Short mmCIF file of C-alpha atoms in Angstrom, two decimals:
data_model
loop_
_atom_site.label_atom_id
_atom_site.label_comp_id
_atom_site.label_asym_id
_atom_site.label_seq_id
_atom_site.Cartn_x
_atom_site.Cartn_y
_atom_site.Cartn_z
CA MET L 1 27.61 -11.00 11.66
CA GLU L 2 27.24 -12.16 14.88
CA GLU L 3 26.51 -9.64 17.09
CA LYS L 4 27.56 -9.48 20.79
CA TRP L 5 24.48 -9.18 23.45
CA GLN L 6 25.58 -6.91 25.64
CA GLN L 7 25.49 -4.79 28.33
CA VAL L 8 25.27 -1.12 28.02
CA LEU L 9 26.13 1.18 30.58
CA ARG L 10 24.90 5.10 31.05
CA ARG L 11 28.11 6.89 31.58
CA SER L 12 26.18 11.27 32.53
CA ARG L 13 27.06 14.02 30.31
CA ARG L 14 29.40 15.03 33.03
CA LYS L 15 31.60 13.19 32.54
CA LEU L 16 31.67 12.62 28.59
CA LEU L 17 32.03 16.94 28.69
CA TYR L 18 35.58 16.33 31.61
CA ARG L 19 36.87 13.67 28.99
CA HIS L 20 36.71 15.85 25.99
CA LEU L 21 38.54 18.65 27.64
CA HIS L 22 40.95 16.08 29.11
CA SER L 23 41.75 14.23 26.59
CA GLN L 24 44.82 13.73 25.05
CA SER L 25 45.20 13.95 21.69
CA ALA L 26 42.81 14.63 18.54
CA ALA L 27 42.32 10.44 17.95
CA SER L 28 41.49 10.03 21.76
CA THR L 29 39.02 12.88 21.16
CA ALA L 30 37.09 11.10 18.46
CA VAL L 31 36.30 7.72 20.61
CA THR L 32 35.57 9.53 23.20
CA VAL L 33 33.04 12.23 21.84
CA ALA L 34 32.37 9.40 19.55
CA SER L 35 30.64 6.60 21.57
CA ASN L 36 28.59 7.38 24.69
CA VAL L 37 28.47 4.25 26.13
CA ALA L 38 31.07 1.93 27.77
CA GLU L 39 30.23 -1.38 27.23
CA GLU L 40 30.77 -4.76 29.39
CA LEU L 41 30.60 -8.50 27.91
CA VAL L 42 27.49 -10.48 29.59
CA GLU L 43 29.15 -13.74 31.96
CA PRO L 44 26.63 -16.12 32.30
CA GLY L 45 25.04 -16.29 35.96
CA PRO L 46 25.12 -18.39 38.33
CA GLU L 47 21.90 -20.60 39.12
CA VAL L 48 20.36 -20.23 42.55
CA SER L 49 18.87 -21.79 45.66
CA THR L 50 15.10 -22.48 45.17
CA ALA L 51 14.48 -19.78 48.65
CA LYS L 52 16.46 -17.76 46.24
CA GLN L 53 13.89 -17.72 43.19
CA LEU L 54 10.75 -17.73 46.05
CA GLN L 55 12.91 -14.07 47.18
CA ILE L 56 13.48 -12.69 43.74
CA ILE L 57 9.42 -13.75 42.97
CA GLN L 58 7.97 -11.73 46.02
CA ARG L 59 10.32 -8.91 44.69
CA VAL L 60 9.49 -8.57 41.00
CA ARG L 61 5.58 -8.75 42.39
CA VAL L 62 6.69 -5.89 44.48
CA ILE L 63 8.20 -3.87 41.49
CA ALA L 64 4.88 -5.04 39.11
CA ASP L 65 2.29 -3.56 42.11
CA ALA L 66 5.29 -0.35 42.87
CA LEU L 67 4.66 0.34 38.95
CA GLN L 68 1.07 -0.09 37.96
CA ASN L 69 0.01 3.31 38.19
CA SER L 70 2.62 4.70 37.23
CA LEU L 71 3.62 7.41 33.87
CA LEU L 72 6.87 5.15 33.12
CA LEU L 73 3.92 2.71 33.29
CA LYS L 74 1.40 4.75 31.53
CA ASP L 75 2.85 6.90 29.00
CA ALA L 76 4.25 2.75 27.45
CA LEU L 77 0.32 1.92 27.20
CA ARG L 78 -1.09 4.77 25.15
CA VAL L 79 1.75 4.62 22.55
CA ILE L 80 1.30 0.52 22.35
CA VAL L 81 -2.53 1.16 22.62
CA GLY L 82 -2.38 3.88 20.15
CA HIS L 83 -0.89 2.28 17.95
CA PHE L 84 -1.52 -0.83 18.23
CA ARG L 85 -5.35 0.36 18.14
CA LEU L 86 -6.62 -1.71 20.77
CA ILE L 87 -9.96 -2.36 22.20
CA PRO L 88 -10.69 -1.64 25.72
CA ALA L 89 -12.70 -4.59 27.46
CA LYS L 90 -15.69 -3.84 28.17
CA THR L 91 -16.38 -1.27 25.21
CA PRO L 92 -18.89 -2.99 22.70
CA VAL L 93 -17.38 -2.70 18.77
CA ASP L 94 -19.54 0.00 17.18
CA GLU L 95 -22.46 -1.52 15.00
CA GLU L 96 -21.19 0.65 11.87
CA THR L 97 -17.12 -1.84 12.65
CA LYS L 98 -18.71 -4.90 12.65
CA GLY L 99 -18.24 -7.63 9.49
CA GLY L 100 -15.17 -7.68 7.71
CA ASP L 101 -13.78 -4.88 8.57
CA VAL L 102 -13.29 -5.06 11.84
CA LYS L 103 -9.63 -7.31 11.91
CA ASP L 104 -8.41 -4.79 9.62
CA GLU L 105 -8.27 -2.16 12.72
CA THR L 106 -7.97 -4.59 15.53
CA ASN L 107 -4.85 -6.10 15.74
CA ASP L 108 -5.45 -10.52 17.04
CA VAL L 109 -2.17 -10.69 18.76
CA LEU L 110 -0.27 -9.04 20.78
CA THR L 111 3.20 -10.17 21.86
CA LEU L 112 5.94 -9.28 23.83
CA VAL L 113 9.88 -9.44 23.84
CA GLY L 114 12.23 -8.63 26.04
CA TYR L 115 15.35 -8.74 24.57
CA GLY L 116 19.35 -8.18 26.94
CA LEU L 117 17.67 -7.33 30.98
CA GLY L 118 20.13 -10.01 31.99
CA SER L 119 20.10 -13.03 34.81
CA PHE L 120 17.29 -11.83 37.15
CA CYS L 121 19.29 -14.33 39.83
CA ALA L 122 22.93 -11.50 39.39
CA SER L 123 21.15 -8.39 38.61
CA SER L 124 19.15 -5.81 40.40
CA ASN L 125 18.44 -4.25 37.18
CA ALA L 126 17.19 -6.88 35.06
CA VAL L 127 14.33 -8.23 38.45
CA HIS L 128 13.15 -3.71 37.81
CA GLN L 129 13.03 -4.71 33.94
CA LEU L 130 10.66 -7.75 35.17
CA GLY L 131 8.38 -5.87 37.08
CA PHE L 132 8.15 -3.94 34.17
CA LEU L 133 6.75 -5.93 31.83
CA VAL L 134 4.50 -8.77 35.37
CA ALA L 135 2.68 -5.24 34.91
CA LEU L 136 2.70 -4.43 31.27
CA LYS L 137 1.92 -7.62 29.86
CA ARG L 138 -1.09 -7.67 33.11
CA ALA L 139 -1.92 -3.78 32.73
CA LEU L 140 -2.91 -4.93 29.48
CA ASP L 141 -4.48 -8.63 29.83
CA GLU L 142 -6.94 -5.94 32.66
CA MET L 143 -7.79 -3.28 30.18
CA TYR L 144 -7.77 -4.71 26.51
CA CYS L 145 -8.88 -7.65 24.88
CA LEU L 146 -8.68 -8.78 21.39
CA THR L 147 -11.36 -9.06 18.10
CA ALA L 148 -12.70 -11.62 19.97
CA ASP L 149 -13.67 -10.41 22.75
CA ALA L 150 -14.70 -6.84 21.82
CA ASN L 151 -17.72 -8.81 19.70
CA GLY L 152 -19.43 -9.41 22.97
CA SER L 153 -18.53 -13.08 22.55
CA GLU L 154 -19.54 -14.68 25.95
CA THR L 155 -18.61 -17.98 25.20
CA SER L 156 -14.06 -17.24 24.76
CA ASP L 157 -12.03 -16.55 27.35
CA ARG L 158 -9.60 -13.79 26.89
CA ILE L 159 -6.54 -14.35 25.37
CA GLN L 160 -3.95 -13.76 27.27
CA HIS L 161 -1.08 -11.07 26.33
CA GLY L 162 2.34 -13.12 25.24
CA VAL L 163 5.54 -12.75 26.35
CA GLU L 164 9.39 -14.14 25.63
CA LEU L 165 12.40 -13.35 26.82
CA PHE L 166 16.20 -13.43 26.24
CA ASP L 167 19.47 -13.31 27.68
CA PRO L 168 22.83 -15.35 26.89
CA ALA L 169 23.06 -15.00 30.82
CA MET L 170 20.04 -16.35 31.57
CA ASN L 171 20.12 -19.66 33.56
CA LYS L 172 17.00 -22.29 34.39
CA SER L 173 16.74 -20.26 37.79
CA ASP L 174 15.81 -17.37 35.65
CA ALA L 175 13.19 -19.76 33.96
CA VAL L 176 11.52 -20.86 36.60
CA ILE L 177 10.95 -17.30 37.67
CA ALA L 178 9.68 -16.51 34.28
CA GLU L 179 7.95 -19.12 34.91
CA GLN L 180 6.15 -18.51 37.20
CA PHE L 181 4.69 -15.48 35.44
CA LYS L 182 4.03 -17.30 32.66
CA LEU L 183 6.64 -15.08 30.58
CA LYS L 184 8.61 -17.59 28.19
CA ILE L 185 12.16 -17.73 27.86
CA ILE L 186 12.72 -18.43 24.26
CA GLN L 187 15.40 -21.39 23.98
CA VAL L 188 17.48 -19.89 20.34
CA ASN L 189 19.32 -16.46 20.29
CA GLU L 190 17.28 -14.55 17.61
CA HIS L 191 20.20 -11.24 18.11
CA ALA L 192 17.24 -8.81 18.07
CA ARG L 193 16.94 -10.91 13.67
CA ARG L 194 12.66 -11.22 14.49
CA ARG L 195 10.85 -11.31 11.70
CA VAL L 196 7.95 -9.96 13.46
CA VAL L 197 4.06 -11.48 12.11
CA CYS L 198 2.05 -9.97 14.61
CA ASN L 199 2.27 -7.30 16.87
CA THR L 200 4.58 -6.51 19.00
CA VAL L 201 5.88 -4.50 21.34
CA PHE L 202 9.96 -4.98 21.98
CA PHE L 203 11.66 -4.04 25.50
CA MET L 204 15.70 -3.84 24.96
CA PRO L 205 16.61 -1.27 27.80
CA HIS L 206 20.51 -0.64 27.13
CA CYS L 207 20.96 -3.17 24.55
CA GLY L 208 23.25 -1.95 22.36
CA LYS L 209 23.14 -0.55 19.58
CA ALA L 210 23.54 -3.06 16.79
CA LEU L 211 21.04 -4.53 18.44
CA TYR L 212 18.31 -2.49 17.62
CA GLN L 213 18.70 -1.96 14.24
CA ASN L 214 18.76 -5.25 13.99
CA VAL L 215 16.12 -4.96 14.57
CA LEU L 216 15.40 -2.05 12.35
CA ALA L 217 17.06 -4.21 9.51
CA CYS L 218 15.22 -7.27 9.42
CA ASN L 219 11.94 -6.04 10.05
CA TRP L 220 11.83 -2.27 7.85
CA GLY L 221 9.52 -2.84 4.81
CA PRO L 222 5.25 -3.10 5.81
CA ALA L 223 6.12 -5.21 8.53
CA ILE L 224 7.80 -2.21 11.01
CA LYS L 225 4.14 -1.03 11.52
CA LYS L 226 3.60 -3.75 13.09
CA LEU L 227 6.17 -3.75 16.31
CA VAL L 228 6.88 -0.71 19.12
CA ILE L 229 10.08 -0.49 20.50
CA ILE L 230 11.32 0.23 24.16
CA GLY L 231 14.94 0.94 24.46
CA ASN L 232 17.24 3.82 24.15
CA SER L 233 16.04 7.05 23.63
CA PHE L 234 16.82 6.96 19.82
CA SER L 235 17.18 10.67 19.73
CA ALA L 236 19.36 10.81 22.35
CA TYR L 237 22.70 8.74 19.69
CA GLY L 238 21.79 11.91 17.20
CA ASP L 239 22.29 13.93 20.02
CA ARG L 240 26.01 11.73 21.64
CA VAL L 241 27.42 11.10 18.25
CA LEU L 242 29.33 13.99 16.97
CA ALA L 243 30.94 12.38 14.24
CA ALA L 244 29.24 13.55 10.85
CA GLU L 245 30.11 10.40 9.27
CA GLU L 246 29.67 8.16 11.49
CA ARG L 247 26.14 10.21 12.86
CA GLN L 248 24.76 9.89 9.05
CA GLN L 249 25.22 6.41 9.24
CA LEU L 250 23.62 4.99 12.27
CA LEU L 251 20.90 3.60 11.30
CA LEU L 252 19.40 5.10 14.95
CA VAL L 253 19.74 8.02 12.97
CA SER L 254 18.37 8.37 9.84
CA VAL L 255 14.30 7.10 11.27
CA LEU L 256 14.29 9.41 13.28
CA PRO L 257 12.67 11.31 10.91
CA TYR L 258 10.12 8.49 10.58
CA LEU L 259 9.38 7.51 14.65
CA GLU L 260 7.48 8.91 17.65
CA GLU L 261 9.50 9.19 20.26
CA VAL L 262 8.58 9.93 23.78
CA HIS L 263 10.39 9.15 26.77
CA LEU L 264 10.03 7.91 29.58
CA SER L 265 10.66 8.48 33.40
CA CYS L 266 11.59 5.96 36.19
CA GLY L 267 8.60 4.70 37.65
CA VAL L 268 9.45 6.49 41.30
CA PRO L 269 9.58 10.14 42.08
CA LYS L 270 12.80 11.39 43.64
CA ILE L 271 11.68 10.76 46.86
CA HIS L 272 11.47 6.92 46.97
CA GLU L 273 13.26 4.78 49.54
CA ASP L 274 14.64 2.73 46.08
CA PHE L 275 14.91 5.44 43.43
CA THR L 276 18.31 4.63 42.65
CA ARG L 277 17.13 1.15 41.72
CA TYR L 278 14.53 2.53 39.39
CA GLU L 279 16.43 5.16 37.62
CA ALA L 280 19.40 2.59 37.01
CA ALA L 281 16.64 0.21 35.02
CA PHE L 282 14.60 2.65 33.58
CA ASN L 283 16.75 6.09 32.68
CA ASP L 284 17.11 6.72 29.01
CA LEU L 285 14.73 4.13 28.11
CA SER L 286 11.94 6.23 25.44
CA VAL L 287 8.70 3.95 23.53
CA HIS L 288 9.45 4.32 19.71
CA ARG L 289 6.42 4.17 16.81
CA PHE L 290 7.06 4.52 13.32
CA PRO L 291 3.01 5.79 12.15
CA PRO L 292 2.10 5.12 8.75
CA ASP L 293 1.45 8.68 7.93
CA LEU L 294 5.38 9.17 8.57
CA LEU L 295 6.92 6.17 7.64
CA ASP L 296 4.60 5.21 4.16
CA GLY L 297 7.33 7.65 2.06
CA ALA L 298 10.63 6.53 3.51
CA LEU L 299 9.24 3.31 2.34
CA GLU L 300 8.68 4.14 -0.94
CA THR L 301 11.15 6.74 -1.94
CA ASP L 302 13.92 7.50 0.81
CA LYS L 303 15.93 4.74 -1.68
CA ASP L 304 19.65 4.42 0.49
CA LEU L 305 17.56 3.99 3.83
CA ILE L 306 15.81 1.17 1.39
CA ALA L 307 19.15 0.04 1.04
CA ARG L 308 20.72 0.16 3.77
CA MET L 309 18.62 -1.78 5.62
CA ALA L 310 18.83 -4.69 3.28
CA ALA L 311 22.25 -4.64 3.33
CA VAL L 312 22.20 -5.50 7.27
CA ALA L 313 19.39 -7.10 7.10
CA SER L 314 21.31 -9.40 4.69
CA SER L 315 24.45 -9.53 6.66
CA THR L 316 22.83 -10.84 10.16
CA GLY L 317 21.05 -13.98 7.88
#
């Protein structure tokens, strides 16, 4: 079954409570409580002039600079570095770890995949989220290296961490903007079904829950250790979905015992002149990882979850 890409807009808890208390029937109450998001179908964005593209590129650079020392970036980076055991660029590898075991303890490739950002030409959120990806890539490129660099090879070039993007609203102008930051536009809609073959960070701000579940289901098994997801808080879904039966069937809730989640800030203090824009772009985000000590048992013993993941993976092709 094909999943539609959607932009997810968060409602405040105050509005949800108001609707719950003033609902006209039990049926309408159930619908309101069960879903804490308002979904809006994404339409393709219009292309823009070269002058406008340059303005957007400059704005992205300003945002990336503003986020460079933010808690948003630092917390996300801390989880990514710890999970994938990245080596600081100027830290030599200990003599005892040299040799055949080095590649088992460090990664050779790190890919960043951005799904659902929208068109940079039409969305302030998309521009801010692109700024975060640019800042994250820059921090990884400058601060952390791959195995060859850590071994002290003076002739090896620093390998740049790759970034790939997809949103059905993106157009040729978006591709030009992305290319300015050495980011690649994915040409085929993957419907968030990518099966990872290397360490991968999925950046999926405010995507629909079906897309998160596609990522999980298509990688449930040993491959799940190779990914980190930055997106809507999975634990928040457990709080928002009050119907017990629906909550039990939601994969995002079922995986909670097996993951670690770190909530992220919006990147700038409230006194910042553009605080509301940053808050809109980064609200409700967390970084999620699956530590081996929590995950290994689930992959062996949680047969129900394994079967449900397999069903979702097979149904999405």
